[in-house]
């Protein structure tokens, strides 16, 4: 549990320092991706939607804007981002959007209160992923759906290069889960994968001796799988993202 708190504290500190910056949005924003992801959400007109790991509310504000009759709740560990989001919601007059901070594992939300959960680029930070899926299940109504968008490791990356690479930046990265592992976690909570599409995200890191050592020891096949390019003190890397719609199996 101490380990969990340390991971969450590292993620909070790192994300609260960057979530409001233009360069963060430049790297993590992708309007085509947002459109396609929102296209997976299949819920009723008066639905309540939870955006887990909402960050600066990239997904949550778009859902609130396009669906005034649906109510959107964003949850994140990043307290300052959450406060900023609530200020922004008030400024925009987005009365159907509200944001809450939490401690990173147990959702401060009632049972069976939501019709859908979205979670974009945040699940790999969750220190107890199986508990997080169980928490999603708990807060969803019986017909609830989950739209999960998260990077996956390359099948060629058998030594766990990508997680090692990501952990060189202290932002609470836990693990990119292979798609079969994700399907297994949702299956255990009674959800089936019903739709999915792949996309990708490309981002930079500033190279130092640790990156150099890791990259030097990494086979070309793995470097190529992540389209790694080094230019001066900058390395660019691309990761495949799986965007998945899970729906609860009809019981019995
Ligand atoms: C890469 S950002 C994605 C933000 C937003 N969903 C988006 O699409 O731009 C990752 C987010 O996950 C949040 N996060 C980190 N650990 C978390 C946890 N244990 N539970 C929920 N969110 C977490 C971070 O604070 C950050 O806002």
mmCIF file of C-alpha atoms and ligand atoms in Angstrom:
data_model
loop_
_atom_site.group_PDB
_atom_site.id
_atom_site.type_symbol
_atom_site.label_atom_id
_atom_site.label_comp_id
_atom_site.label_asym_id
_atom_site.label_seq_id
_atom_site.Cartn_x
_atom_site.Cartn_y
_atom_site.Cartn_z
ATOM 1 C CA UNK A 1 0.000 0.000 0.000
ATOM 2 C CA UNK A 2 2.977 2.315 0.718
ATOM 3 C CA UNK A 3 4.226 1.508 -2.785
ATOM 4 C CA UNK A 4 0.800 2.422 -4.174
ATOM 5 C CA UNK A 5 0.782 5.756 -2.349
ATOM 6 C CA UNK A 6 4.283 6.573 -3.620
ATOM 7 C CA UNK A 7 3.213 5.836 -7.214
ATOM 8 C CA UNK A 8 0.110 7.963 -6.888
ATOM 9 C CA UNK A 9 2.027 10.827 -5.235
ATOM 10 C CA UNK A 10 4.617 10.766 -8.035
ATOM 11 C CA UNK A 11 1.869 10.818 -10.682
ATOM 12 C CA UNK A 12 0.017 13.651 -8.924
ATOM 13 C CA UNK A 13 3.126 15.799 -8.627
ATOM 14 C CA UNK A 14 4.153 15.180 -12.226
ATOM 15 C CA UNK A 15 0.726 15.712 -13.805
ATOM 16 C CA UNK A 16 -0.281 18.727 -11.735
ATOM 17 C CA UNK A 17 2.880 20.425 -13.030
ATOM 18 C CA UNK A 18 2.105 19.821 -16.725
ATOM 19 C CA UNK A 19 -1.595 19.213 -17.372
ATOM 20 C CA UNK A 20 -2.360 22.906 -17.958
ATOM 21 C CA UNK A 21 0.615 23.554 -20.265
ATOM 22 C CA UNK A 22 0.243 23.983 -24.048
ATOM 23 C CA UNK A 23 2.984 21.413 -24.745
ATOM 24 C CA UNK A 24 1.081 18.756 -22.757
ATOM 25 C CA UNK A 25 -2.051 19.336 -24.825
ATOM 26 C CA UNK A 26 -0.035 19.385 -28.044
ATOM 27 C CA UNK A 27 1.335 15.903 -27.313
ATOM 28 C CA UNK A 28 -1.808 14.336 -25.845
ATOM 29 C CA UNK A 29 -4.483 16.142 -27.833
ATOM 30 C CA UNK A 30 -5.750 14.498 -31.024
ATOM 31 C CA UNK A 31 -9.150 15.635 -32.232
ATOM 32 C CA UNK A 32 -9.562 12.743 -34.676
ATOM 33 C CA UNK A 33 -8.818 10.311 -31.878
ATOM 34 C CA UNK A 34 -11.247 12.070 -29.540
ATOM 35 C CA UNK A 35 -13.982 11.917 -32.184
ATOM 36 C CA UNK A 36 -13.433 8.198 -32.843
ATOM 37 C CA UNK A 37 -13.294 7.415 -29.123
ATOM 38 C CA UNK A 38 -16.506 9.278 -28.388
ATOM 39 C CA UNK A 39 -18.038 7.342 -31.285
ATOM 40 C CA UNK A 40 -17.693 4.154 -29.205
ATOM 41 C CA UNK A 41 -19.949 5.530 -26.444
ATOM 42 C CA UNK A 42 -23.407 4.071 -26.744
ATOM 43 C CA UNK A 43 -25.657 5.281 -23.885
ATOM 44 C CA UNK A 44 -29.086 6.909 -23.444
ATOM 45 C CA UNK A 45 -29.913 10.631 -23.663
ATOM 46 C CA UNK A 46 -29.981 11.174 -19.900
ATOM 47 C CA UNK A 47 -26.932 9.051 -19.188
ATOM 48 C CA UNK A 48 -24.404 9.738 -16.454
ATOM 49 C CA UNK A 49 -20.812 9.309 -17.629
ATOM 50 C CA UNK A 50 -17.655 9.025 -15.557
ATOM 51 C CA UNK A 51 -14.309 10.076 -17.066
ATOM 52 C CA UNK A 52 -11.622 8.354 -15.000
ATOM 53 C CA UNK A 53 -8.167 9.962 -15.089
ATOM 54 C CA UNK A 54 -9.768 13.012 -16.657
ATOM 55 C CA UNK A 55 -6.649 15.213 -16.516
ATOM 56 C CA UNK A 56 -7.513 18.627 -17.945
ATOM 57 C CA UNK A 57 -10.940 17.281 -18.929
ATOM 58 C CA UNK A 58 -10.090 16.733 -22.599
ATOM 59 C CA UNK A 59 -12.712 13.984 -22.989
ATOM 60 C CA UNK A 60 -15.064 15.183 -20.237
ATOM 61 C CA UNK A 61 -15.505 18.747 -21.535
ATOM 62 C CA UNK A 62 -16.140 17.500 -25.069
ATOM 63 C CA UNK A 63 -18.805 15.072 -23.828
ATOM 64 C CA UNK A 64 -20.404 17.825 -21.719
ATOM 65 C CA UNK A 65 -20.394 20.219 -24.681
ATOM 66 C CA UNK A 66 -21.975 17.887 -27.181
ATOM 67 C CA UNK A 67 -24.466 16.204 -24.813
ATOM 68 C CA UNK A 68 -26.132 18.846 -22.582
ATOM 69 C CA UNK A 69 -28.737 16.321 -21.356
ATOM 70 C CA UNK A 70 -26.084 13.894 -20.080
ATOM 71 C CA UNK A 71 -24.153 14.542 -16.889
ATOM 72 C CA UNK A 72 -20.407 14.106 -16.849
ATOM 73 C CA UNK A 73 -18.230 13.482 -13.800
ATOM 74 C CA UNK A 74 -14.438 13.639 -14.122
ATOM 75 C CA UNK A 75 -12.199 12.055 -11.485
ATOM 76 C CA UNK A 76 -8.427 12.327 -11.136
ATOM 77 C CA UNK A 77 -5.675 12.210 -8.538
ATOM 78 C CA UNK A 78 -4.344 15.600 -9.749
ATOM 79 C CA UNK A 79 -6.003 17.977 -7.246
ATOM 80 C CA UNK A 80 -4.945 21.182 -8.968
ATOM 81 C CA UNK A 81 -6.173 20.025 -12.379
ATOM 82 C CA UNK A 82 -9.498 19.039 -10.806
ATOM 83 C CA UNK A 83 -9.867 22.497 -9.212
ATOM 84 C CA UNK A 84 -8.993 24.165 -12.530
ATOM 85 C CA UNK A 85 -11.548 22.001 -14.347
ATOM 86 C CA UNK A 86 -14.316 23.026 -11.924
ATOM 87 C CA UNK A 87 -13.418 26.702 -12.445
ATOM 88 C CA UNK A 88 -13.450 26.188 -16.210
ATOM 89 C CA UNK A 89 -16.830 24.389 -16.055
ATOM 90 C CA UNK A 90 -18.289 27.367 -14.149
ATOM 91 C CA UNK A 91 -16.782 29.842 -16.638
ATOM 92 C CA UNK A 92 -18.160 27.894 -19.609
ATOM 93 C CA UNK A 93 -21.548 27.456 -17.943
ATOM 94 C CA UNK A 94 -21.108 23.665 -18.256
ATOM 95 C CA UNK A 95 -23.586 22.829 -15.503
ATOM 96 C CA UNK A 96 -23.553 19.153 -16.603
ATOM 97 C CA UNK A 97 -19.834 18.705 -15.779
ATOM 98 C CA UNK A 98 -18.296 18.238 -12.317
ATOM 99 C CA UNK A 99 -14.828 17.112 -11.246
ATOM 100 C CA UNK A 100 -13.564 15.357 -8.115
ATOM 101 C CA UNK A 101 -10.118 14.464 -6.788
ATOM 102 C CA UNK A 102 -9.489 11.015 -5.295
ATOM 103 C CA UNK A 103 -6.611 8.986 -3.854
ATOM 104 C CA UNK A 104 -6.001 6.766 -6.884
ATOM 105 C CA UNK A 105 -7.610 3.404 -6.201
ATOM 106 C CA UNK A 106 -11.065 3.545 -4.574
ATOM 107 C CA UNK A 107 -13.575 5.729 -6.397
ATOM 108 C CA UNK A 108 -15.408 8.198 -4.126
ATOM 109 C CA UNK A 109 -18.651 7.404 -5.945
ATOM 110 C CA UNK A 110 -21.830 5.497 -5.220
ATOM 111 C CA UNK A 111 -22.676 2.019 -6.472
ATOM 112 C CA UNK A 112 -24.583 1.707 -9.752
ATOM 113 C CA UNK A 113 -24.654 5.446 -10.447
ATOM 114 C CA UNK A 114 -23.226 5.610 -14.004
ATOM 115 C CA UNK A 115 -24.227 4.386 -17.451
ATOM 116 C CA UNK A 116 -20.706 4.588 -18.860
ATOM 117 C CA UNK A 117 -17.049 5.041 -17.898
ATOM 118 C CA UNK A 118 -14.416 6.534 -20.191
ATOM 119 C CA UNK A 119 -10.712 6.299 -19.430
ATOM 120 C CA UNK A 120 -8.207 7.739 -21.923
ATOM 121 C CA UNK A 121 -4.444 7.339 -21.515
ATOM 122 C CA UNK A 122 -4.738 6.931 -17.718
ATOM 123 C CA UNK A 123 -5.227 3.219 -16.971
ATOM 124 C CA UNK A 124 -1.476 2.469 -17.195
ATOM 125 C CA UNK A 125 -1.002 4.761 -14.172
ATOM 126 C CA UNK A 126 -3.463 2.853 -12.001
ATOM 127 C CA UNK A 127 -1.438 1.125 -9.275
ATOM 128 C CA UNK A 128 -4.052 -1.581 -8.700
ATOM 129 C CA UNK A 129 -5.550 -2.126 -12.150
ATOM 130 C CA UNK A 130 -7.748 -5.063 -11.203
ATOM 131 C CA UNK A 131 -9.228 -3.058 -8.334
ATOM 132 C CA UNK A 132 -9.783 -0.152 -10.721
ATOM 133 C CA UNK A 133 -11.734 -2.381 -13.125
ATOM 134 C CA UNK A 134 -13.729 -3.718 -10.181
ATOM 135 C CA UNK A 135 -14.408 -0.121 -9.071
ATOM 136 C CA UNK A 136 -15.587 0.751 -12.599
ATOM 137 C CA UNK A 137 -17.925 -2.235 -12.408
ATOM 138 C CA UNK A 138 -19.200 -1.198 -8.963
ATOM 139 C CA UNK A 139 -20.153 2.346 -9.976
ATOM 140 C CA UNK A 140 -21.798 1.224 -13.239
ATOM 141 C CA UNK A 141 -25.468 0.376 -13.563
ATOM 142 C CA UNK A 142 -26.195 -3.210 -14.722
ATOM 143 C CA UNK A 143 -26.217 -2.214 -18.417
ATOM 144 C CA UNK A 144 -23.099 -0.022 -18.040
ATOM 145 C CA UNK A 145 -20.288 0.209 -20.563
ATOM 146 C CA UNK A 146 -16.579 1.075 -20.378
ATOM 147 C CA UNK A 147 -14.622 2.829 -23.130
ATOM 148 C CA UNK A 148 -10.941 2.281 -22.399
ATOM 149 C CA UNK A 149 -8.151 3.839 -24.460
ATOM 150 C CA UNK A 150 -4.618 2.936 -23.436
ATOM 151 C CA UNK A 151 -1.262 2.133 -25.046
ATOM 152 C CA UNK A 152 -0.200 -1.501 -25.323
ATOM 153 C CA UNK A 153 3.335 -2.962 -25.535
ATOM 154 C CA UNK A 154 4.590 -4.211 -28.894
ATOM 155 C CA UNK A 155 4.459 -8.032 -29.206
ATOM 156 C CA UNK A 156 8.171 -7.830 -30.189
ATOM 157 C CA UNK A 157 8.993 -6.211 -26.831
ATOM 158 C CA UNK A 158 9.482 -9.392 -24.809
ATOM 159 C CA UNK A 159 11.846 -7.860 -22.230
ATOM 160 C CA UNK A 160 9.539 -5.043 -21.119
ATOM 161 C CA UNK A 161 11.549 -2.254 -22.765
ATOM 162 C CA UNK A 162 8.594 0.129 -23.014
ATOM 163 C CA UNK A 163 7.745 0.082 -19.298
ATOM 164 C CA UNK A 164 11.405 0.581 -18.402
ATOM 165 C CA UNK A 165 11.558 3.489 -20.845
ATOM 166 C CA UNK A 166 8.400 5.058 -19.427
ATOM 167 C CA UNK A 167 9.538 4.690 -15.816
ATOM 168 C CA UNK A 168 12.633 6.784 -16.501
ATOM 169 C CA UNK A 169 10.219 9.709 -16.231
ATOM 170 C CA UNK A 170 8.896 9.752 -12.647
ATOM 171 C CA UNK A 171 5.216 10.225 -13.440
ATOM 172 C CA UNK A 172 3.791 7.132 -11.756
ATOM 173 C CA UNK A 173 3.843 4.961 -14.890
ATOM 174 C CA UNK A 174 2.882 1.449 -13.793
ATOM 175 C CA UNK A 175 2.496 -0.704 -16.902
ATOM 176 C CA UNK A 176 1.154 -0.808 -20.441
ATOM 177 C CA UNK A 177 -1.027 -3.929 -20.374
ATOM 178 C CA UNK A 178 -1.231 -6.272 -23.398
ATOM 179 C CA UNK A 179 -4.701 -6.360 -24.901
ATOM 180 C CA UNK A 180 -5.294 -9.976 -23.813
ATOM 181 C CA UNK A 181 -4.514 -9.016 -20.211
ATOM 182 C CA UNK A 182 -6.991 -6.122 -20.378
ATOM 183 C CA UNK A 183 -9.647 -8.399 -21.858
ATOM 184 C CA UNK A 184 -8.979 -10.847 -19.002
ATOM 185 C CA UNK A 185 -9.359 -8.140 -16.328
ATOM 186 C CA UNK A 186 -12.714 -7.052 -17.756
ATOM 187 C CA UNK A 187 -13.844 -10.629 -18.280
ATOM 188 C CA UNK A 188 -13.242 -11.281 -14.573
ATOM 189 C CA UNK A 189 -15.698 -8.461 -13.780
ATOM 190 C CA UNK A 190 -18.302 -9.778 -16.235
ATOM 191 C CA UNK A 191 -17.535 -7.562 -19.240
ATOM 192 C CA UNK A 192 -17.060 -8.610 -22.868
ATOM 193 C CA UNK A 193 -15.072 -6.742 -25.488
ATOM 194 C CA UNK A 194 -17.664 -5.691 -28.077
ATOM 195 C CA UNK A 195 -15.804 -3.228 -30.298
ATOM 196 C CA UNK A 196 -12.308 -1.783 -30.679
ATOM 197 C CA UNK A 197 -9.977 0.096 -32.963
ATOM 198 C CA UNK A 198 -6.262 0.859 -32.888
ATOM 199 C CA UNK A 199 -4.587 4.260 -32.987
ATOM 200 C CA UNK A 200 -1.169 5.477 -31.904
ATOM 201 C CA UNK A 201 0.498 8.202 -29.906
ATOM 202 C CA UNK A 202 3.959 9.644 -30.602
ATOM 203 C CA UNK A 203 5.754 11.638 -27.936
ATOM 204 C CA UNK A 204 9.210 13.008 -27.074
ATOM 205 C CA UNK A 205 11.544 12.468 -24.142
ATOM 206 C CA UNK A 206 14.719 14.354 -23.337
ATOM 207 C CA UNK A 207 17.640 11.947 -23.550
ATOM 208 C CA UNK A 208 20.086 11.571 -20.686
ATOM 209 C CA UNK A 209 22.604 8.851 -19.773
ATOM 210 C CA UNK A 210 19.870 6.535 -18.477
ATOM 211 C CA UNK A 211 17.963 6.676 -21.773
ATOM 212 C CA UNK A 212 21.210 6.200 -23.708
ATOM 213 C CA UNK A 213 22.092 3.101 -21.704
ATOM 214 C CA UNK A 214 18.629 1.594 -22.101
ATOM 215 C CA UNK A 215 18.463 2.324 -25.837
ATOM 216 C CA UNK A 216 21.954 0.959 -26.440
ATOM 217 C CA UNK A 217 20.964 -2.355 -24.887
ATOM 218 C CA UNK A 218 17.717 -2.612 -26.865
ATOM 219 C CA UNK A 219 17.536 -4.717 -30.060
ATOM 220 C CA UNK A 220 16.877 -2.887 -33.338
ATOM 221 C CA UNK A 221 13.666 -4.894 -33.813
ATOM 222 C CA UNK A 222 12.229 -3.387 -30.616
ATOM 223 C CA UNK A 223 13.482 0.123 -31.407
ATOM 224 C CA UNK A 224 11.863 -0.185 -34.848
ATOM 225 C CA UNK A 225 8.620 -1.487 -33.359
ATOM 226 C CA UNK A 226 8.331 1.792 -31.406
ATOM 227 C CA UNK A 227 9.619 3.911 -34.333
ATOM 228 C CA UNK A 228 12.368 5.326 -32.132
ATOM 229 C CA UNK A 229 14.227 8.320 -33.572
ATOM 230 C CA UNK A 230 16.946 10.232 -31.776
ATOM 231 C CA UNK A 231 17.678 13.815 -32.737
ATOM 232 C CA UNK A 232 20.240 15.541 -30.521
ATOM 233 C CA UNK A 233 18.997 15.291 -26.935
ATOM 234 C CA UNK A 234 15.474 14.334 -28.006
ATOM 235 C CA UNK A 235 14.089 10.855 -28.597
ATOM 236 C CA UNK A 236 10.707 10.331 -30.269
ATOM 237 C CA UNK A 237 8.763 7.143 -29.632
ATOM 238 C CA UNK A 238 5.441 5.782 -30.950
ATOM 239 C CA UNK A 239 3.148 3.443 -29.051
ATOM 240 C CA UNK A 240 0.070 1.611 -30.347
ATOM 241 C CA UNK A 241 -3.147 2.431 -28.513
ATOM 242 C CA UNK A 242 -6.089 0.074 -28.209
ATOM 243 C CA UNK A 243 -9.464 1.778 -27.911
ATOM 244 C CA UNK A 244 -11.959 -0.709 -26.580
ATOM 245 C CA UNK A 245 -15.660 -0.812 -25.771
ATOM 246 C CA UNK A 246 -16.552 -3.270 -23.020
ATOM 247 C CA UNK A 247 -20.153 -4.125 -22.172
ATOM 248 C CA UNK A 248 -21.442 -6.151 -19.281
ATOM 249 C CA UNK A 249 -22.465 -9.699 -20.210
ATOM 250 C CA UNK A 250 -26.137 -10.444 -19.752
ATOM 251 C CA UNK A 251 -26.235 -12.531 -16.576
ATOM 252 C CA UNK A 252 -27.573 -16.062 -16.418
HETATM 253 C C1 LIG B 1 -1.803 11.188 -19.917
HETATM 254 S S1 LIG B 1 -2.953 11.895 -18.814
HETATM 255 C C2 LIG B 1 -4.518 11.679 -19.655
HETATM 256 C C3 LIG B 1 -5.526 12.733 -19.285
HETATM 257 C C4 LIG B 1 -6.806 12.725 -20.103
HETATM 258 N N1 LIG B 1 -7.582 11.516 -19.872
HETATM 259 C C5 LIG B 1 -6.534 12.903 -21.579
HETATM 260 O O1 LIG B 1 -6.990 12.085 -22.373
HETATM 261 O O2 LIG B 1 -5.859 13.873 -21.932
HETATM 262 C C6 LIG B 1 -3.019 10.694 -17.518
HETATM 263 C C7 LIG B 1 -3.937 11.099 -16.384
HETATM 264 O O3 LIG B 1 -4.058 10.017 -15.467
HETATM 265 C C8 LIG B 1 -4.105 10.557 -14.178
HETATM 266 N N2 LIG B 1 -3.799 9.498 -13.204
HETATM 267 C C9 LIG B 1 -2.595 9.085 -12.756
HETATM 268 N N3 LIG B 1 -2.752 8.121 -11.843
HETATM 269 C C10 LIG B 1 -4.102 7.909 -11.725
HETATM 270 C C11 LIG B 1 -4.902 7.028 -10.947
HETATM 271 N N4 LIG B 1 -4.370 6.171 -10.080
HETATM 272 N N5 LIG B 1 -6.244 7.098 -11.102
HETATM 273 C C12 LIG B 1 -6.794 7.958 -11.976
HETATM 274 N N6 LIG B 1 -6.085 8.823 -12.727
HETATM 275 C C13 LIG B 1 -4.752 8.791 -12.600
HETATM 276 C C14 LIG B 1 -3.083 11.695 -14.228
HETATM 277 O O4 LIG B 1 -3.232 12.598 -13.160
HETATM 278 C C15 LIG B 1 -3.416 12.304 -15.585
HETATM 279 O O5 LIG B 1 -4.428 13.262 -15.484
#
